[in-house]
Amino acid sequence: MSTRLSGRFLTIDIPFERDLRPGPAGRLLQVVDYDVARDLWYLPVDLNAAAILAQRGMRPSESDPRTHQQVVYAVAMNVIERFERFGGFRFRWRGDDKLRLVPHAFEGRNAYFDKDRRAVLFGYFRADVRDPGANLPGQMMFTCLSVDVVAHEVTHAIVHRMRKYFSEPTHPDVLAWHEAIADLVALFNHFGFPEVVSDAVAKSEGTLEKGSALLDLATEFGASTGRGAALRSAIGSPRTPDAFLTAVEPHDRGACFVAAVFDAFIDTYKSQIADLRRIASAGTGVLPPGSLPTDLVNRVTATAAMNADRFLEMVVRAFEYLPVVDVTFGDVVRAIVTADQGLYPDDAGHLRAILVEAFRRRGIYPPGVTSLADEALVWSKPPLDMNLRDGINAIDLAPLILEATLDLDAGSTVYFADDSDTTPASGDTVPGRAVPGHAAHGQLTSQPDARHLQELIRDWGVEHAYELGLDKAAGKIELVSARVVYLWASDGQPRPIVAIQFAQRRDDLEDQRTDETGAQIPPNQRAAIRAGTTVIARVDGDVEFLVTKPLPLSDRTKLDDLPEDIKRCALDFDRTGTERLRSIRDWMGDVEDMDALSAWTVEPATLRLSFERLHAGQDGA
């Protein structure tokens, strides 16, 4: 990629796909360059063509659609690679699906992830005539050429893959978290370009806060729309809870979370380079006028990049510890602390403590906690001792662990079996493999074995439903995901964990409104009410944490024949679920009251909160 004003090229290093086809179309991504407004198919770029490989990609050109295809593919692969590196797993979409990237999908000031089409659609538009920024009035602008916009939208797709029910808003934080993590990935992605970071360090005398767009999101895109500034900035707002307490719109609310993370990032970064500033200033800490020494710029740049990776890793790694549904920023804080405390118990760099304090100053913390110490923020242990290997449906975890291990070895000779979404358990799969010359005991050797394991895990969830905050009598319990991930600890060793997601839709608690003919609205046109539980276990099967979002029990008489400890546990979840349901209904009612179309349609207002509409209201990402 290049920027016209600097005249420099930026390079992204991504994994080489030997069988990458023109498009580009690879294992995870497929670029489909059809321009609907002009009814044109653009010639697809072949990044494996000898002439293009020889020059490490095509020379960027705004007038050549093939370079647009190159940019969206490269940035998207780079974002996926970061999630894999920090999350400790090999990423893939459901089944044989690929994420489709459409660089010239429509004419308009917008770009968005469409979960129904499984695609990221990029628009193009003419720069504002009166205030075009550093562009010609009326110049054609392409959102697919904004690295920030591409990273932001692809992150939406990744988050939807990892937590598909986070696109069903049941709380003001649900969509706000989607926007927050997408902004964080896009902003921290800047620190993957040493040239950009070193330039920002030199211009800001090492502070990163002055004279630089490093901490701004989509600067050129925002300026071209006439707003005269970036879409959003990670810094500059007061460190008070005022904005978060009053923010309603998802981007505004998510921006408060992003600002808190960057507060912690900037504070930590300044502390880490304080010794370098003292050395460069003869002990005063005040740098002399003039350009910074090259060696100092290089050292500070490396520190900034390392620090950015560490904070982004803390946030991405927390995904396994998030609830299945109805996420709040308080949940995110607890997930970050729980994951990090297990891997960095000493918090030697005080990053965790600084981050929690930054959240507190912005008004972001879990309700009901007794303090902000680690022991108060870490997710609670299960109310009853549980083990995945216990019970009628005891789970042999060896195939799951083997699957994850082979997945991480890119050089393994393995055959992927069908990874469809049609198994009885539904959702994320545990695909079968056939490994030449290897037949370990308990290994998945065929798709039926994989489906059997899925069914077994789901049946274990049904067997322990009341202990998991679910309701055995209220309908189907869905296995959303089951996998092993390897998280890197402070001693440099991997820590494998088993992460399982269960969900349960409660039709009996949903709004049973009817249309003009008196017919009941079908489930796909109703706002879903779901319970969900994330199970975090060790590889020996011991369940360490339950992250529950329960709902009221449908029939308490079903508890009569249960042991007293299980009955007591179920009633505790019932009380928590009753309060949660009341909160969901109150919020959905408020959204209906604020929606201008509610009086004209039976469709719930929350179903109209799509990424397309949200991003259109922001003129972009």
Coordinates of C-alpha atoms in Angstrom, one line a residue:
M1 CA 0.0 0.0 0.0
S2 CA 1.1 3.6 -0.3
T3 CA 0.1 7.1 0.8
R4 CA 0.2 9.9 -1.7
L5 CA 1.4 12.6 0.7
S6 CA 4.4 10.6 2.0
G7 CA 5.2 8.8 -1.2
R8 CA 6.2 5.7 0.8
F9 CA 5.0 2.2 0.4
L10 CA 3.8 0.1 3.3
T11 CA 4.2 -3.6 3.2
I12 CA 2.1 -6.3 5.0
D13 CA 3.7 -9.7 5.5
I14 CA 1.0 -12.5 5.4
P15 CA 1.2 -16.3 5.2
F16 CA 1.9 -17.5 1.7
E17 CA -0.9 -19.6 0.2
R18 CA 0.5 -21.9 -2.4
D19 CA -2.9 -22.7 -3.9
L20 CA -4.2 -19.1 -3.8
R21 CA -6.4 -18.6 -6.9
P22 CA -7.2 -15.4 -8.8
G23 CA -9.5 -13.1 -6.9
P24 CA -7.6 -13.5 -4.6
A25 CA -9.4 -16.6 -3.3
G26 CA -7.7 -18.7 -0.6
R27 CA -8.5 -20.9 2.3
L28 CA -10.3 -18.2 4.3
L29 CA -11.1 -15.3 2.0
Q30 CA -12.6 -14.8 -1.4
V31 CA -12.4 -11.4 -3.1
V32 CA -15.4 -11.0 -5.4
D33 CA -15.0 -7.8 -7.4
Y34 CA -18.4 -7.1 -8.9
D35 CA -19.5 -3.4 -9.2
V36 CA -23.3 -3.4 -8.8
A37 CA -23.7 0.3 -9.7
R38 CA -21.9 -0.2 -13.0
D39 CA -22.8 -3.8 -13.6
L40 CA -19.1 -4.7 -14.1
W41 CA -16.9 -7.6 -13.2
Y42 CA -13.3 -6.4 -12.7
L43 CA -10.4 -8.6 -13.7
P44 CA -9.3 -10.5 -10.6
V45 CA -5.7 -10.2 -9.5
D46 CA -3.5 -13.4 -9.4
L47 CA -1.1 -12.8 -6.5
N48 CA 0.7 -16.1 -7.3
A49 CA 1.5 -15.0 -10.9
A50 CA 5.3 -15.0 -11.3
A51 CA 5.5 -11.4 -12.4
I52 CA 3.6 -10.2 -9.3
L53 CA 5.4 -12.5 -6.9
A54 CA 8.8 -11.2 -8.2
Q55 CA 7.9 -7.6 -7.1
R56 CA 6.2 -8.7 -3.9
G57 CA 2.7 -7.6 -5.0
M58 CA 1.4 -5.1 -7.5
R59 CA 2.4 -1.4 -7.2
P60 CA -0.6 0.4 -5.6
S61 CA -2.7 2.4 -8.0
E62 CA -6.1 4.0 -7.3
S63 CA -7.1 3.5 -10.9
D64 CA -6.4 -0.3 -11.0
P65 CA -9.1 -2.4 -9.3
R66 CA -6.6 -5.3 -9.0
T67 CA -4.6 -3.4 -6.4
H68 CA -7.8 -2.7 -4.5
Q69 CA -8.3 -6.4 -4.4
Q70 CA -4.7 -6.9 -3.2
V71 CA -5.2 -4.4 -0.3
V72 CA -8.5 -5.9 1.1
Y73 CA -7.0 -9.4 0.9
A74 CA -3.7 -8.5 2.6
V75 CA -5.3 -6.4 5.4
A76 CA -8.0 -9.1 6.1
M77 CA -5.4 -11.9 6.3
N78 CA -3.3 -9.7 8.6
V79 CA -6.2 -9.2 10.9
I80 CA -7.0 -12.9 11.0
E81 CA -3.4 -13.8 11.7
R82 CA -3.5 -11.5 14.7
F83 CA -6.5 -13.2 16.1
E84 CA -4.9 -16.6 15.6
R85 CA -1.6 -15.5 17.2
F86 CA -3.2 -13.9 20.3
G87 CA -6.2 -16.3 20.5
G88 CA -4.1 -19.5 20.4
F89 CA -6.1 -21.4 17.7
R90 CA -6.2 -21.9 13.9
F91 CA -9.1 -19.8 12.6
R92 CA -11.7 -20.9 10.1
W93 CA -15.2 -20.0 9.1
R94 CA -18.1 -22.4 9.5
G95 CA -17.9 -25.5 7.2
D96 CA -16.2 -24.8 3.9
D97 CA -17.4 -21.1 4.0
K98 CA -15.1 -18.3 3.1
L99 CA -15.6 -14.6 4.0
R100 CA -16.3 -12.7 0.8
L101 CA -14.8 -9.3 0.3
V102 CA -16.4 -7.1 -2.3
P103 CA -14.2 -4.0 -2.9
H104 CA -16.7 -2.1 -5.1
A105 CA -20.0 -3.4 -3.8
F106 CA -22.0 -0.2 -4.1
E107 CA -21.9 3.6 -4.5
G108 CA -22.1 5.3 -1.1
R109 CA -20.3 6.5 2.0
N110 CA -20.4 3.2 3.8
A111 CA -18.8 -0.2 4.3
Y112 CA -20.2 -3.0 6.5
F113 CA -20.3 -6.6 7.3
D114 CA -23.4 -8.4 6.1
K115 CA -23.8 -11.5 8.3
D116 CA -26.6 -13.0 6.1
R117 CA -24.4 -12.8 2.9
R118 CA -21.3 -13.7 4.9
A119 CA -19.6 -10.8 3.2
V120 CA -17.9 -7.4 3.8
L121 CA -19.2 -4.9 1.3
F122 CA -17.2 -1.7 0.6
G123 CA -18.7 1.4 -1.0
Y124 CA -17.1 4.2 -3.0
F125 CA -18.1 7.8 -3.2
R126 CA -17.0 11.3 -4.3
A127 CA -15.2 13.5 -1.9
D128 CA -17.0 16.4 -0.4
V129 CA -17.1 19.4 -2.8
R130 CA -16.6 22.1 -0.2
D131 CA -14.4 20.3 2.3
P132 CA -12.6 17.3 0.6
G133 CA -9.6 17.2 3.0
A134 CA -6.4 16.4 1.2
N135 CA -8.2 15.4 -1.9
L136 CA -9.7 17.0 -5.0
P137 CA -13.4 18.2 -4.7
G138 CA -15.5 15.4 -6.1
Q139 CA -12.6 12.9 -6.3
M140 CA -13.6 9.2 -6.2
M141 CA -12.9 7.7 -2.8
F142 CA -12.7 4.0 -2.1
T143 CA -13.4 2.7 1.3
C144 CA -11.6 -0.6 0.4
L145 CA -8.4 1.4 0.3
S146 CA -8.7 2.5 3.9
V147 CA -6.7 0.1 6.0
D148 CA -8.7 1.1 9.1
V149 CA -12.0 0.5 7.4
V150 CA -11.0 -2.9 6.1
A151 CA -9.6 -4.0 9.5
H152 CA -12.7 -2.7 11.3
E153 CA -15.2 -4.5 9.1
V154 CA -13.2 -7.8 8.9
T155 CA -13.1 -7.8 12.7
H156 CA -16.9 -7.6 12.8
A157 CA -16.9 -10.8 10.7
I158 CA -14.4 -12.5 13.0
V159 CA -16.3 -11.5 16.1
H160 CA -19.5 -12.8 14.6
R161 CA -17.8 -16.1 13.9
M162 CA -16.5 -16.4 17.5
R163 CA -19.7 -15.2 19.1
K164 CA -22.6 -15.3 16.6
Y165 CA -25.2 -14.1 19.1
F166 CA -23.4 -10.8 19.8
S167 CA -25.3 -9.5 16.7
E168 CA -28.5 -9.9 18.7
P169 CA -28.7 -6.8 20.9
T170 CA -30.3 -7.4 24.3
H171 CA -28.3 -4.7 26.1
P172 CA -26.7 -1.3 25.1
D173 CA -23.3 -2.9 25.4
V174 CA -23.8 -5.8 22.9
L175 CA -23.4 -3.8 19.6
A176 CA -21.1 -1.3 21.4
W177 CA -18.7 -4.1 22.1
H178 CA -18.7 -5.1 18.5
E179 CA -17.8 -1.6 17.5
A180 CA -15.2 -1.3 20.3
I181 CA -13.2 -4.4 19.4
A182 CA -13.4 -3.5 15.7
D183 CA -11.9 -0.1 16.5
L184 CA -9.2 -1.5 18.8
V185 CA -8.0 -3.9 16.1
A186 CA -7.9 -1.2 13.5
L187 CA -6.1 1.2 15.7
F188 CA -3.6 -1.2 17.1
N189 CA -3.0 -2.4 13.5
H190 CA -1.2 0.9 13.0
F191 CA 1.6 -0.3 15.2
G192 CA 2.4 -3.2 12.8
F193 CA 4.0 -0.6 10.4
P194 CA 7.4 0.4 11.9
E195 CA 7.7 3.3 9.4
V196 CA 4.4 4.8 10.6
V197 CA 5.2 4.4 14.3
S198 CA 8.7 5.8 14.0
D199 CA 7.4 8.8 12.1
A200 CA 4.8 9.4 14.8
V201 CA 7.5 9.0 17.5
A202 CA 9.8 11.6 15.8
K203 CA 7.0 14.1 15.3
S204 CA 5.6 13.9 18.9
E205 CA 9.0 13.8 20.7
G206 CA 8.3 10.3 21.7
T207 CA 4.9 10.9 23.3
L208 CA 2.7 9.6 20.4
E209 CA 0.0 12.1 21.5
K210 CA 1.0 15.2 19.5
G211 CA 1.2 15.8 15.8
S212 CA 0.3 12.4 14.7
A213 CA -2.7 10.5 13.3
L214 CA -1.4 7.2 14.7
L215 CA -4.2 7.1 17.3
D216 CA -6.9 8.3 14.9
L217 CA -9.3 6.0 13.0
A218 CA -9.7 6.4 9.2
T219 CA -8.3 9.9 9.0
E220 CA -8.3 10.3 5.2
F221 CA -11.8 8.7 4.9
G222 CA -13.2 11.0 7.6
A223 CA -11.7 14.1 6.1
S224 CA -13.0 13.4 2.6
T225 CA -16.6 13.3 3.8
G226 CA -16.5 16.9 4.9
R227 CA -16.2 16.3 8.7
G228 CA -12.6 17.6 8.6
A229 CA -11.2 15.0 10.9
A230 CA -10.9 11.2 11.5
L231 CA -14.0 9.1 12.1
R232 CA -12.9 8.6 15.7
S233 CA -9.9 9.1 17.9
A234 CA -8.5 7.0 20.7
I235 CA -7.3 9.9 22.7
G236 CA -8.4 13.5 23.6
S237 CA -11.5 12.9 25.7
P238 CA -11.5 13.5 29.4
R239 CA -10.8 10.6 31.7
T240 CA -14.1 10.7 33.4
P241 CA -17.2 8.5 33.5
D242 CA -19.5 11.2 32.1
A243 CA -19.4 10.1 28.4
F244 CA -19.9 6.4 29.2
L245 CA -22.9 7.1 31.5
T246 CA -24.7 9.1 28.9
A247 CA -23.7 7.3 25.6
V248 CA -26.4 5.3 23.9
E249 CA -25.3 5.0 20.2
P250 CA -23.0 1.9 19.8
H251 CA -20.1 3.7 18.3
D252 CA -20.1 6.4 21.0
R253 CA -20.4 3.9 23.8
G254 CA -17.7 1.6 22.3
A255 CA -15.4 4.7 21.9
C256 CA -15.4 5.0 25.7
F257 CA -14.0 1.4 26.0
V258 CA -11.4 2.1 23.3
A259 CA -10.4 5.3 25.1
A260 CA -9.9 3.5 28.3
V261 CA -7.6 0.8 26.7
F262 CA -5.6 3.6 25.0
D263 CA -5.3 5.5 28.3
A264 CA -3.7 2.4 29.8
F265 CA -1.6 1.9 26.7
I266 CA -0.2 5.5 26.7
D267 CA 0.4 5.4 30.5
T268 CA 2.3 2.1 30.3
Y269 CA 4.2 3.2 27.2
K270 CA 5.4 6.4 28.9
S271 CA 6.5 4.5 31.9
Q272 CA 8.5 2.0 29.7
I273 CA 10.4 4.7 27.8
A274 CA 11.0 7.0 30.8
D275 CA 14.5 5.6 31.2
L276 CA 15.3 6.1 27.6
R277 CA 14.2 9.8 27.9
R278 CA 16.4 10.2 30.9
I279 CA 19.4 8.8 29.1
A280 CA 18.8 11.0 26.1
S281 CA 18.3 14.1 28.3
A282 CA 21.2 13.7 30.7
G283 CA 18.9 12.7 33.5
T284 CA 16.3 15.6 33.2
G285 CA 13.7 13.7 31.3
V286 CA 13.2 16.8 29.1
L287 CA 14.4 16.2 25.6
P288 CA 16.5 19.0 24.0
P289 CA 15.1 20.8 21.0
G290 CA 15.7 19.3 17.5
S291 CA 15.3 15.9 16.0
L292 CA 15.4 12.9 18.1
P293 CA 18.4 10.6 17.7
T294 CA 17.8 7.8 15.3
D295 CA 18.7 5.1 17.8
L296 CA 16.3 6.6 20.4
V297 CA 13.5 6.6 17.7
N298 CA 14.1 3.0 16.9
R299 CA 14.1 1.9 20.5
V300 CA 11.0 3.8 21.4
T301 CA 9.3 2.5 18.2
A302 CA 10.0 -1.1 19.2
T303 CA 8.6 -0.5 22.7
A304 CA 5.4 1.1 21.3
A305 CA 4.8 -1.9 18.9
M306 CA 5.5 -4.4 21.7
N307 CA 3.2 -2.6 24.1
A308 CA 0.4 -2.4 21.5
D309 CA 0.6 -6.2 20.8
R310 CA 0.5 -6.9 24.6
F311 CA -2.7 -4.8 25.1
L312 CA -4.4 -6.2 22.0
E313 CA -3.5 -9.7 23.1
M314 CA -5.1 -9.1 26.5
V315 CA -8.4 -8.1 24.8
V316 CA -8.4 -10.8 22.1
R317 CA -7.4 -13.6 24.5
A318 CA -10.4 -12.7 26.7
F319 CA -12.9 -13.9 24.0
E320 CA -12.8 -17.4 25.3
Y321 CA -14.0 -16.1 28.7
L322 CA -16.9 -14.0 27.4
P323 CA -20.5 -15.1 27.8
V324 CA -22.3 -16.6 24.8
V325 CA -25.1 -13.9 24.7
D326 CA -25.9 -10.5 26.2
V327 CA -22.3 -9.3 26.7
T328 CA -21.7 -6.2 28.7
F329 CA -18.5 -4.2 29.1
G330 CA -18.4 -5.4 32.8
D331 CA -18.2 -8.9 31.4
V332 CA -15.4 -7.9 29.1
V333 CA -13.4 -6.5 32.1
R334 CA -13.9 -9.7 34.0
A335 CA -12.9 -11.8 31.1
I336 CA -9.7 -9.8 30.5
V337 CA -8.7 -10.1 34.1
T338 CA -9.6 -13.8 34.4
A339 CA -7.6 -14.8 31.3
D340 CA -4.6 -12.6 32.1
Q341 CA -4.5 -13.5 35.8
G342 CA -4.2 -17.2 35.0
L343 CA -1.3 -16.6 32.6
Y344 CA 0.5 -13.6 34.3
P345 CA -0.3 -14.2 38.0
D346 CA 2.3 -11.7 39.2
D347 CA 1.4 -9.0 36.7
A348 CA 5.0 -8.0 36.8
G349 CA 4.5 -5.1 34.4
H350 CA 1.4 -3.9 36.2
L351 CA -0.4 -3.8 32.8
R352 CA -3.5 -5.5 34.2
A353 CA -3.8 -3.1 37.2
I354 CA -3.2 -0.1 35.0
L355 CA -5.9 -1.3 32.5
V356 CA -8.5 -1.9 35.3
E357 CA -7.8 1.5 36.7
A358 CA -8.2 3.1 33.3
F359 CA -11.6 1.4 33.0
R360 CA -12.6 2.6 36.4
R361 CA -11.8 6.2 35.6
R362 CA -14.1 5.9 32.5
G363 CA -16.9 4.4 34.5
I364 CA -16.5 0.9 33.1
Y365 CA -16.6 -1.9 35.7
P366 CA -18.8 -4.9 36.5
P367 CA -21.8 -4.1 38.7
G368 CA -22.0 -5.8 42.1
V369 CA -18.2 -6.5 42.6
T370 CA -16.8 -5.8 46.0
S371 CA -13.6 -4.3 44.7
L372 CA -11.4 -4.0 41.6
A373 CA -8.8 -6.4 42.9
D374 CA -8.0 -9.5 40.8
E375 CA -9.8 -11.8 43.2
A376 CA -13.0 -9.8 43.0
L377 CA -13.0 -9.5 39.2
V378 CA -12.0 -13.1 38.2
W379 CA -15.0 -15.1 37.2
S380 CA -16.5 -17.2 40.0
K381 CA -15.9 -20.9 40.3
P382 CA -18.8 -23.2 39.5
P383 CA -21.3 -23.4 42.3
L384 CA -20.9 -27.2 42.2
D385 CA -17.8 -29.3 41.3
M386 CA -18.0 -30.4 37.7
N387 CA -15.8 -32.4 35.3
L388 CA -16.4 -33.0 31.6
R389 CA -15.3 -36.7 32.1
D390 CA -18.0 -37.3 34.7
G391 CA -21.6 -38.4 34.3
I392 CA -23.5 -40.6 31.9
N393 CA -22.2 -38.6 28.9
A394 CA -18.6 -38.5 30.0
I395 CA -16.5 -36.8 27.3
D396 CA -13.2 -38.2 26.1
L397 CA -11.3 -34.9 25.5
A398 CA -8.3 -36.6 23.7
P399 CA -9.8 -36.2 20.2
L400 CA -10.5 -32.5 20.8
I401 CA -7.0 -31.9 22.1
L402 CA -5.4 -33.8 19.2
E403 CA -7.5 -31.7 16.7
A404 CA -6.3 -28.5 18.2
T405 CA -2.7 -29.6 18.3
L406 CA -2.7 -30.7 14.7
D407 CA -4.4 -27.5 13.7
L408 CA -1.6 -25.4 15.1
D409 CA 1.0 -27.4 13.1
A410 CA 0.8 -25.8 9.7
G411 CA 3.1 -28.5 8.3
S412 CA 1.1 -31.5 9.4
T413 CA -0.1 -33.7 6.6
V414 CA -3.8 -34.0 7.5
Y415 CA -7.1 -34.4 5.6
F416 CA -9.9 -32.2 6.7
A417 CA -13.3 -33.9 6.8
D418 CA -16.5 -32.1 6.2
D419 CA -16.9 -29.1 8.6
S420 CA -20.5 -28.4 8.0
D421 CA -23.1 -26.6 10.2
T422 CA -25.7 -29.4 9.8
T423 CA -24.7 -31.7 12.7
P424 CA -27.3 -32.2 15.4
A425 CA -25.3 -30.1 17.9
S426 CA -25.1 -27.2 15.5
G427 CA -22.5 -24.4 15.4
D428 CA -18.8 -24.7 15.7
T429 CA -17.5 -28.1 14.7
V430 CA -15.0 -30.7 15.9
P431 CA -14.1 -32.0 12.4
G432 CA -12.9 -35.5 11.8
R433 CA -9.4 -36.1 10.4
A434 CA -7.6 -38.9 8.8
V435 CA -3.9 -38.7 9.4
P436 CA -1.7 -41.0 7.2
G437 CA 0.3 -43.5 9.2
H438 CA -1.2 -42.5 12.5
A439 CA -4.0 -44.0 14.4
A440 CA -3.8 -42.8 18.0
H441 CA -6.4 -44.1 20.5
G442 CA -9.4 -41.9 20.6
Q443 CA -8.5 -39.9 17.5
L444 CA -11.2 -38.7 15.2
T445 CA -10.8 -40.6 12.0
S446 CA -14.0 -39.9 10.3
Q447 CA -16.9 -37.4 10.2
P448 CA -19.2 -39.8 12.1
D449 CA -16.7 -39.8 15.0
A450 CA -16.7 -36.0 15.0
R451 CA -20.5 -35.8 15.0
H452 CA -20.6 -38.4 17.8
L453 CA -18.3 -36.2 19.9
Q454 CA -20.5 -33.2 19.2
E455 CA -23.5 -35.1 20.3
L456 CA -21.7 -36.3 23.4
I457 CA -20.7 -32.8 24.4
R458 CA -24.2 -31.5 23.8
D459 CA -25.7 -34.4 25.8
W460 CA -23.3 -33.6 28.7
G461 CA -24.7 -30.1 28.6
V462 CA -28.3 -31.4 28.7
E463 CA -27.4 -33.7 31.6
H464 CA -25.9 -30.9 33.6
A465 CA -28.4 -28.2 32.4
Y466 CA -29.5 -27.0 35.8
E467 CA -25.9 -26.7 37.1
L468 CA -25.0 -24.7 33.9
G469 CA -27.8 -22.1 34.3
L470 CA -29.9 -23.7 31.5
D471 CA -33.3 -25.3 31.6
K472 CA -33.7 -28.9 30.6
A473 CA -37.5 -28.5 30.4
A474 CA -37.5 -25.4 28.2
G475 CA -36.5 -26.6 24.8
K476 CA -33.4 -27.6 22.8
I477 CA -30.0 -26.9 24.3
E478 CA -27.6 -25.9 21.5
L479 CA -23.9 -26.7 21.4
V480 CA -22.6 -23.5 19.8
S481 CA -18.8 -24.2 20.0
A482 CA -16.3 -26.6 21.5
R483 CA -12.6 -26.3 21.1
V484 CA -9.2 -26.4 22.8
V485 CA -7.0 -23.2 22.6
Y486 CA -3.4 -22.8 23.6
L487 CA -2.7 -19.5 25.4
W488 CA 0.9 -18.4 26.1
A489 CA 1.8 -17.7 29.7
S490 CA 4.5 -15.5 31.2
D491 CA 6.9 -18.4 31.5
G492 CA 6.8 -18.9 27.7
Q493 CA 4.8 -22.1 27.9
P494 CA 1.4 -22.8 26.4
R495 CA -1.6 -23.3 28.6
P496 CA -4.3 -25.3 26.9
I497 CA -7.9 -24.7 28.0
V498 CA -11.2 -26.3 26.8
A499 CA -13.8 -23.7 25.9
I500 CA -17.4 -24.8 25.3
Q501 CA -20.4 -22.6 24.5
F502 CA -24.0 -23.7 25.1
A503 CA -27.1 -21.6 24.2
Q504 CA -30.8 -22.1 24.6
R505 CA -33.5 -20.1 22.9
R506 CA -36.6 -19.4 25.0
D507 CA -39.6 -19.0 22.7
D508 CA -41.9 -19.0 25.7
L509 CA -40.3 -15.7 27.0
E510 CA -40.4 -13.9 23.6
D511 CA -42.8 -11.3 22.4
Q512 CA -45.7 -13.3 20.9
R513 CA -47.1 -10.4 18.8
T514 CA -49.3 -11.1 15.7
D515 CA -49.5 -9.5 12.3
E516 CA -52.5 -7.7 10.7
T517 CA -54.1 -11.1 9.9
G518 CA -53.8 -12.3 13.5
A519 CA -51.1 -14.9 12.6
Q520 CA -48.3 -15.2 15.1
I521 CA -45.0 -13.7 14.0
P522 CA -42.5 -16.5 13.1
P523 CA -39.4 -17.0 15.2
N524 CA -37.0 -15.4 12.6
Q525 CA -39.0 -12.2 12.8
R526 CA -39.0 -12.0 16.6
A527 CA -36.3 -10.7 18.9
A528 CA -34.7 -13.8 20.3
I529 CA -34.4 -14.3 24.1
R530 CA -31.6 -16.7 24.8
A531 CA -29.8 -18.2 27.8
G532 CA -26.2 -19.1 27.4
T533 CA -23.2 -20.5 29.3
T534 CA -19.5 -20.6 28.5
V535 CA -17.7 -23.5 30.1
I536 CA -13.9 -23.1 30.7
A537 CA -12.2 -26.4 31.7
R538 CA -8.7 -27.7 32.1
V539 CA -7.6 -30.5 29.7
D540 CA -8.2 -33.0 32.6
G541 CA -11.9 -32.1 32.4
D542 CA -12.1 -30.0 35.6
V543 CA -14.4 -27.1 35.0
E544 CA -12.7 -23.9 36.3
F545 CA -15.2 -21.2 35.3
L546 CA -18.8 -20.9 34.2
V547 CA -19.8 -17.7 32.5
T548 CA -23.6 -17.8 32.7
K549 CA -26.5 -15.7 31.3
P550 CA -29.5 -17.6 32.8
L551 CA -33.3 -17.0 32.4
P552 CA -36.2 -17.9 34.7
L553 CA -37.1 -21.6 34.9
S554 CA -40.1 -22.6 32.8
D555 CA -41.3 -25.2 35.4
R556 CA -39.9 -25.3 38.9
T557 CA -41.7 -28.5 39.7
K558 CA -39.2 -30.3 37.5
L559 CA -36.7 -29.7 40.3
D560 CA -38.5 -31.8 42.8
D561 CA -36.7 -35.0 42.2
L562 CA -33.3 -33.5 41.9
P563 CA -30.6 -33.6 44.6
E564 CA -30.8 -30.7 47.0
D565 CA -27.5 -29.1 45.9
I566 CA -28.6 -29.1 42.2
K567 CA -32.0 -27.8 43.1
R568 CA -30.5 -25.0 45.2
C569 CA -28.1 -24.1 42.3
A570 CA -31.0 -24.1 39.8
L571 CA -33.1 -21.8 42.0
D572 CA -30.2 -19.3 42.3
F573 CA -29.9 -19.2 38.5
D574 CA -33.6 -18.7 38.3
R575 CA -33.5 -15.6 40.5
T576 CA -30.6 -14.2 38.5
G577 CA -32.4 -15.0 35.3
T578 CA -35.6 -13.3 36.4
E579 CA -33.7 -10.1 36.9
R580 CA -31.9 -10.5 33.6
L581 CA -35.1 -11.0 31.7
R582 CA -36.6 -7.9 33.3
S583 CA -33.6 -5.9 32.2
I584 CA -33.7 -7.2 28.6
R585 CA -37.4 -6.4 28.3
D586 CA -37.0 -2.9 29.7
W587 CA -34.2 -2.1 27.3
M588 CA -36.0 -3.6 24.3
G589 CA -39.1 -1.5 25.3
D590 CA -36.9 1.7 25.4
V591 CA -35.6 0.9 21.9
E592 CA -39.1 0.4 20.6
D593 CA -40.1 3.8 22.1
M594 CA -37.2 5.6 20.4
D595 CA -37.7 3.9 17.0
A596 CA -39.8 6.0 14.5
L597 CA -40.9 2.9 12.6
S598 CA -42.3 0.9 15.6
A599 CA -45.8 2.3 15.1
W600 CA -45.8 1.1 11.4
T601 CA -44.4 -2.4 11.5
V602 CA -44.6 -5.5 13.7
E603 CA -40.9 -6.1 13.2
P604 CA -39.1 -5.5 16.5
A605 CA -36.8 -2.4 16.5
T606 CA -33.8 -4.4 17.7
L607 CA -33.9 -6.5 14.5
R608 CA -33.4 -3.4 12.5
L609 CA -30.1 -2.6 14.2
S610 CA -27.9 -4.0 11.4
F611 CA -24.3 -3.1 10.8
E612 CA -25.3 -1.5 7.5
R613 CA -27.7 0.9 9.2
L614 CA -25.4 1.6 12.1
H615 CA -22.4 2.3 9.9
A616 CA -24.5 4.4 7.5
G617 CA -25.3 6.7 10.4
Q618 CA -21.6 7.1 11.0
D619 CA -20.7 7.8 7.3
G620 CA -18.6 4.6 7.2
A621 CA -17.2 2.2 9.7

